[in-house]
Amino acid sequence: QALLKEGVHASTRGATQSVMPVPAPSKPAAKKGAAPASTPAPPAPQSKGDCEDELPDDDLNPDEERRELTGLIVVKPENLSVDAGTDIILHAEVDSSQLTVKPSIKWFKGKWMELGTKSGVRFQFSELYDKEKKIYTYELKINKVVLGDSGGYRCEVSAKDKYDSFSFRIDVHGSVQEEKGSILESFKRTGDTKDDQAGELDFSALLKKREVEKKKKEEEGIEGIPPDVWEMLKNAKPSEYERIAFQYGVTDLRGMLKRLKKVKVVVKKSDAFTRKLDSCYQVDKGQRIKMFVEISNPDATVKWFRNGQEIKPSAKFVFENVGLKRILTINKCTLADDAAYECHCADEKCFTELFVREPPVLIEKPLDDQQVFVGDRLEMEVVVSEEGAQVMWMKDGVELTREETFKYRFKKDGKKHFLIINEATLEDTGRYKVMTNGGECEADVVVEEKQLEVLQGIADLTVKAAEQAVFKCEVSDEKVTGKWYRNGIEIRPSKRITMTHKGRIHMLVIDDVRPEDEADYTFIPDGYALSLSAKLNFLEVKIDYVPRQEPPKIHLDCSGDSHVNTIVVVAGNKLRLDVPITGEPAPTVQWYKNNKEFTDTEGRVRLEIKKELSSFVIEGAVRSDEANYNIVVTNPVGEDKATIIVKVVDVPDPPESVRITSVGEDWANVVWDPPKYNGGRPVTGYLIERKKKGSQRWMKMNFEVYPETTYESTKMIEGIMYEIRVFAVNDIGISQHGQTSKPFMPIAPTSAPQHLIVDDVTDTTCTLKWRPPDRIGAGGIDGYLIEYCVEGSSEWITANDQLVERCGYTVKGLPTGQKVTFRVRTVNIAGKSEPATLAQPVTIQEILEQPRIRLPRHLRQTYIKKVGEQINLLIPFQGKPRPKVTWLKDEKPLDLKEVNVRTSEMDTILFVRSAERSHSGKYTLSVQIENMVDEATVNIRVVEKAGPPVGVTVKEVWGFNALIEWQPPRDNGNSEITGYTIQKADKKTMEWFTVYEHNRQTRCTVSDLIMGNEYYFRIYSENVCGLSEVPGISKNTAYIQKTGLAYKPANFQEHDFSMAPKFLTPLVDRSVVAGYSTALNCAVRGHPKPQVTWMKNKIEIKDDPKYLMKHNQGVLTLNIRKPSPFDGGTYTCKAVNDLGEAEVDCQLEVRVPQ
């Protein structure tokens, strides 16, 4: 038994190894769930078709042969051999230390099938990252592997230009333990004893079981495919076969396809629908759409669904029942209605899709030009006409998308769309465009480096002991921080030293100044290569022995012998003039401003007198403080004087007279005058800004100071209104902007007019024609300017004082016989275009042209008009010089009292306000130039209604017929008689009836007259104007004689049709929507005719305008006008006659729209 078991084990392993390749001995056979094998048997020799699942050489990815492997995969997946139903995990580790971007991995089965989230829930993917080792770990987990998972696999790793790939195998086979058990349980011992040692082995049970399994496999078709998968394959599309086979582990695709071909799909005819929904519908946004089906059973309930959710009746969704049609109406469609719809009737369904098309999206508010600094947040906004519309952002013609760094962020808020750049860079400078399906707009964005401007520098200070020293500076950016240094060493705050930052002002305050505080102080803004320095001078007070009497002395640091000092102060800064004075006794101090004594001790400008020191203080210097200041000190011993010249410097005044001198297609020249006051410092240049009219964003045109007073602004959009302003700059700072220029539009003149030709020439005039220019531009065309030049002269003379709008003009007053050259220019807001000039000069001389009448086609035959209508004949003619025109009627001159004639250079008009028959005749038109003549003839006939026929007589009467004859009318209305209309009238009633119309002969036989009646006849004549006003009436009558008649009674018995009322068609229960009129119908039979009564909830309906009851040939109808929920209930129709009664009822449900 032990040998037998061992042999069975060996045979099983051998069978397994004969169909599956054994992995290399150096690697483990399986990571999880594999059976141990101490010494694997050598692989049996295999033929070419022994293993279909083995990965052949051609299964390798063709890209692997072309792309060089870079060794990214440091730990590679292992070959596995596992039992079916177990879980396996595959590991791959990737080294990213040499990579600049995150690597991506793909798992493949075979050569082309990529494993992903759509491969099924059995395949799970995970990813881990070790930051210290820079190793990515990727895992592929396959839950409960099946036989179909056997085969070759491949993992690919790529990162930009680096690539690596590795192939491995997974072998799945049935569990050995299960196979052992199934085989051993099939063995039976012969004999009845239960001892395992007794009896012999009986293999018959095993053979029978295998035969049963074989039959079962034949019935199922292919091993391993459950019945539910077969049903799924039968109902799936052919394009989905491979996905289903891979998901459920079907490996024999060829056998699966053969079996599917044998299955005949019988298309079941719909029992509920006679007409289903169309495959799809399309509607514009905001419009209404109707979808309908036709059902076979009118009483069946129909339900509608949108994306699987049942639709309830409402004002938006309206249900209608028209016969067998069931209609769904969707009002005011939105993008949310773009969905899949279903209609359910009984147990059947039909499907359709609705596509909602958006209208063109227009731009209501365009982009604005923007100017930002590097690192600032840039936000561009555009407003479109539709909410939720799709827009495309472009920069310099390239579409913008969300990059990996998420540099561009797109935001929607209703109709507003935003493009946001959190930190702008210099590369973001350019022209940005927004495009929709209905328009586009552009704007320029300029990103510049931050430039810090010093508005006020640090001034040197001289202070005494125990006084306060204040260093103050002002920069252009409020957010800039900085540090203070003393002799190059950073200053730390202390009790005596404080540093403050308020807005743009930075201050360093030193209290109780000491001698060691004398040094160089520097302020350095953070992030800028800029430093501001000043020196603190410590003034020591020295006490010297002075005699009792000493002449006064002013101690000023002046160059030369005279006490004259010039001090320059920036407007707005504080000026303090401390003048040390000595003398014994103490001298008297007097200050003079422009030789006028100044004595104020309070206010903005004041004096401060201290012992041995006189101070002149100006708080916030202004331009008027500029003057010569004199100080005079006197005592009994003597006198001393000093002069201080104070000059106040300021930013310059704004530039003046900013104006636009010329414009082009995308440029404009701006000119301005220098400021009247330069602020005490020479103007170093100008800054120019522009903006679109209506916008609030100004954009700088130059970043360096521009020295000239003329500037050309470029890169503008043609047709957009712009404004420009200019700032003046000197050493102190930037002025206020000058007066903004008048709005202007960059625009270019049009191209030259086209196809200039000569249309006509006379002795003194020339008529020109041309076509508009090929390129017009945004400025349009204001008009055309015509110029001419006489041969032998170089002067071009303007022919028209005012611009001509049409493409034609007649130049008058030209010299006869001279050769003249003509040219035409277009003029618009941008100026004159290039001229269009005739190739050759034109000789001003009348051209003789033979007269010719161009008679209209409708006048070449007789011209017919009715009496009272207008006659208006317009006949053009040709001829040069102007011909002589003559009209004749019947070879005689026209009577101008009856006919009006007006003649121009090119046509003549014959006009009659009210035509009469006397105006009929032959009219001859003659056009003559010298001895050349052309003539044309027009026949005019004026017609009216004809008179009545004469001599109307009844000639003969026989049977039911009468013969009438008459004579034509005496007056035919100047037109041919086209027919007659015959009418008859009974003498008793004298009501006239038409017998014949358009009868062309003067006789007529009237038939079907009634016996015993006497008839009159009248005749109307007819021509092109219609019937005559008065008929001709017969003088005699036609009498139809009676003949003998005998009544013969019927020799049969009439059928009795009497019956009690009976309803042939009953009332049907109805469900309607409130506010929509409805009708209840039924049919009844009965004789005598039954009396019908309608009731609601057993109460008779009487005289209610809401209800309309109809009875037509036994069909009974109750119309209910705009029912409300109150009108719901039980309606009954009752029919009663002498033989009995009958009634039917129904339920009416009135639904309120949701």
Phi, psi and omega in degrees: 000317178298317178297320180297314179300316180298323178293321178297317178301315182295319180295323179295314180295320179297320178296320179295316183290337182287340181247352181230137177288143181271132180294166181297142183295338184288341182249151179297149183291323180207149178276326184211127172083008182271145179284138180287149177218118184290312180224100182294140178288151179294147182293139178288149178297135184243145174275180184295329183255013182293324185231106181281335185273351181291139183285111180284175181296326183280359177279352179292150178296127180299337179292335181295330181285333184265331184260139183278131179283136186249003175074037178289324184279111181268328174240117188257151177299150183257154173291138184235147172226110190229167176272151178296141178094352179267164178260141178231152179230130179249134183246143171214130180245136185238131178273119182252015182294333181260006185259148177262343179230166180291131179286155175241144183236145176228140178249134181234148168249126184072216186267330191227343188278110180276135177270131180207195182294339181273359182281348180127162183287345180291338183260120182236139185238141179218162185212135177229154181224127176260110185292325182291313181272348184056050181241128173266131177246121180248139180232140171239119180249129177245115182274132173050071183298150178241173181299330181291348179279354179293146176143188181270143180231162180211140173242138181238136177236131181219147176207100185055246184268004180255146187207145176209152183211150178212137181249146179208174182235155171231124178247125180244130178220165181295155181296132180294323183294319179295320182293321177298312184298319183294326180284313184294325178293339180281340178290138177233147175267144173279145181104166183264348184292150181269356181289134182292338182279344187268155174081171179249160180287137179245112182270003185294321181298319179296318180295319180297319181296318179295324178294320178296316179298322179297317179296319181297321178295322179295323179292318181288334177102290183229134184291141172090003180250108181292160180299323181295329177291324176298318179296322178294320179292325180296322184269355183272162175283152179303330180291345182261000183300314185295319180297317180292319180297319179291321182295324184254013171074032178272119183260331181273079182293323182295315178295324178297317181293324179297318181291323180294328179293330181285339182282121180266120179271117180265118179282115182279128179287138183290131176270333185270323185254131168268338173213127182263176178294150173294163183296327178201161177228155178224140182211149175282150180299133181089353181264179182250146180227144177239132175235135183218157172230161174242130184248159182273331181252114183293341181268358182288148179271132182245134177236145180244143181227146174235119184052040177085352180259132182293139181267130177260146179298139178201184178295333179277316181253115184243128177260137178227144175241114179234099183064236178269000180275140173238115191249135172248120179249128178248117182266146176048067184296139175241176179296336178291340179278355176286096189202181176264136184239147179229149174235123181252128175222121185058236180256012183248158181225154169221152191233157174201169177234142178247126178250122180259121183264133182278146175284167178301137181263120181259155179264117182270322178230114185283176177289154176251146173296142182225151178224117183229171178257161179300131180093346179284164177272127181249126180228120179249137187233138174222144180246126180248175188276343184236142176283142178071016182287157179267128178234156179243126177263135180225148176232118181053040176084002181248132182292140179265136178227170177284114181276176180297328180277359181054044179292317180262131177237126182255136185224141178240138175218088184067239179275353183269140176233137184237142167245120187240129171241112187294317180230106184285146176236171180296332180291345181279356176292136178161188179257122182257142183228142174244127181239136171237179178283003180228005180172180180203161176210159184228159175202152179261139176238129179241123176248124183232158177292145178292130177240119182271125180255137177268112180276329178212124180273180179270134180258148175295144182236145172233113184231161179263173179298142177071000176273178182254135176248128183236117172258129183225137174219160182225129178243172189279340185250125181290334185276352184287131174253169181197180181230150179255140180232146174239113183054039176086359180252132182298138181269133176257143179296147177212188180295325180271336186246124177232144178236129183235155177219107179234109181064235181268000186256130175244131184230143172238119183244127178242114178270153175052062184300136180241167181298328181288350178281350179290117184189181174265127181249137185227139173246125181240114177293144178289130175087004182228141177277070187214141177216143178241128185233151175205164183243139176257118179258126179268122183264113179272137178266113180256131180256112178251154176286123182239138176299166184295324181243122181218130179298149181296147183220132175260121183261096177233146178275089184243143176273137181092190184273331185269150177278081178231122180234141175246123181241130179252127180233142179278134180306135180094343179272163179271136177242127178231116179259103177264115183248107175292138183228138175231159178155151180222121358292174184302127183284163175266136185250134176227136178248141179231137174244112184053048176067013176243126186298140180240125186231003184294134176249001178222160178109189181295318176251121187209167176250143175233117184254122174233171180293125179060022178206130175239129184240136174248117188246132174236114177270119179063075184299141177237174186296327182288347179282354179287118183191179173261120180253127180247138175241129181236122178244134183222148168212177183299340184276327183181199186211148176219147183229155174208148180241131177239117179266117180257121176247126179260118178255146185214173172294151182290165172291161178295151173299157185244157173053056175286123186214155178260122182266328181202154179227159176227196183296320179221026180216165178205144177259125180245139182230144178214166177259147179299158179293150179295322181240126184269007178078015180086358178227147180296144178287122182273342180165196187220154172243133184243136176229153177220162175205162174284144180297132182094344179270160178253000184261118176266140181241130180291141179263334179222142180258338172259149181298131184262121189279338187274170177253016175226133185219140177254115179270127184240181178056047177254163182261124182295138177090357179258135179282134180235161171226147183230140173228157187229140175246143174264146183230133168229193183295338184277320181167204185252136180284174167292157179288146178287184179299129181295140179296158175296145179303138181222164183234122173296120186205152182240151175299159179285173172284173183291148174302161185244155170052054176286124182223164175263123182266326183200151179221134172237190181293334183230358183229163175213126181260127182247150173224150179204174178246157181298160180293158181290319179246121182256313180086184185285342182280348180068198180233120175280331180166186182240145178245125182253131179229152177220158182222123180284140181301135183096352179238153178255004182272130176263124184257134178282127185272332184239131178287324179247151182296144180263130182272326181274165184269055178188147182199145177252116179274124184250166177072031180273150179288130183290135176084351180274156174265127187233137175256136183243150172214154184229136175237151169267149181231130171219194184297336181274350179120202184267147178272178171294145184280152168257116188246142176295144183292327182226151178292158182249132176277124183277097181201137181297136179258122181284124181234130183296137180294144179207130179265129179256083185287125179300154185297322185286349178264359180280352172238175185301129181267113186252132175223151178273157179299132179097343179277165178276147171246118182223100182252120176250116184238111177280158177210168179234159176150140177221139352296185187302123184282166175266128186250132180227136176248137175230147174238120181052046176067016179234153178299151180288147171271105185291352174284333180261329184235135177259136180232131175229132185233135175243191182288339187236350181203168177225147184235130173251121188229131173233122185291316180224111186285143174234165183294338178289343179281354177292145178158189182255117182253133182243128177252130181236130178240123189229133170232112184055243182259011178258130186226144172227137184233155176214146183241137178234123177265123181245130176234126177255121187242162174212178181294146181284167175279176182284151173298156182243154175067044178285121187219141172274109186278323188203147177229128175213136181056236177257023185239156177216139179255124180243139177229155180203174179247150178302158180292153179291327180242116181270008177073024181064026180212155181293141176285121183265348180166181181226151176245125185252133178231152178235158178211134175289136183298333182287315186260335184053036172265126187270136178230138181284130180261309180224150173234152177056040176281122189271336180273167180263030175209157185200142176253123180259125183248179176059038174279155186270135181298136177087355179261154178245132190239143167256155178228145174223150187235132173253136172271154186223134171225197184296339180273351179117197181284152178294155182292321185240134177273163170265124186257141181294143180283326180245177183241168176244119181252129182262113184290148175276150175242161183294135180231142180232130182273127177249114181293155181287143182256031178224163181263128182290149180281142179270112181267008183294135176200154178288156179301141179212129181275120179277323179234119183280171172286149182243139178299138183233150173229115187235167179264136181301137179094352180248122184298149182219173182216144175250130186234145171203170181228140184226149176234144178177147178217126001296167186304123183286157174269131187253135178230132176256138182227148174240120183053044177068014177246127185294140178268119182225136169047042177252117183296348179288336184247140175232119184255132181233148178219109184226110176054040178088353178267121184255134182225134173242109178269129179246118186273120176044070184292152175245171178304334179293335182279357176290153179152199181259123179252137183232137174245124185239129179242132185224133167221190185293338185266351178156195181212164178205154180210154175224156178218169179204166178256134176244122178250127180249115183264144177266129179299142181276000000 
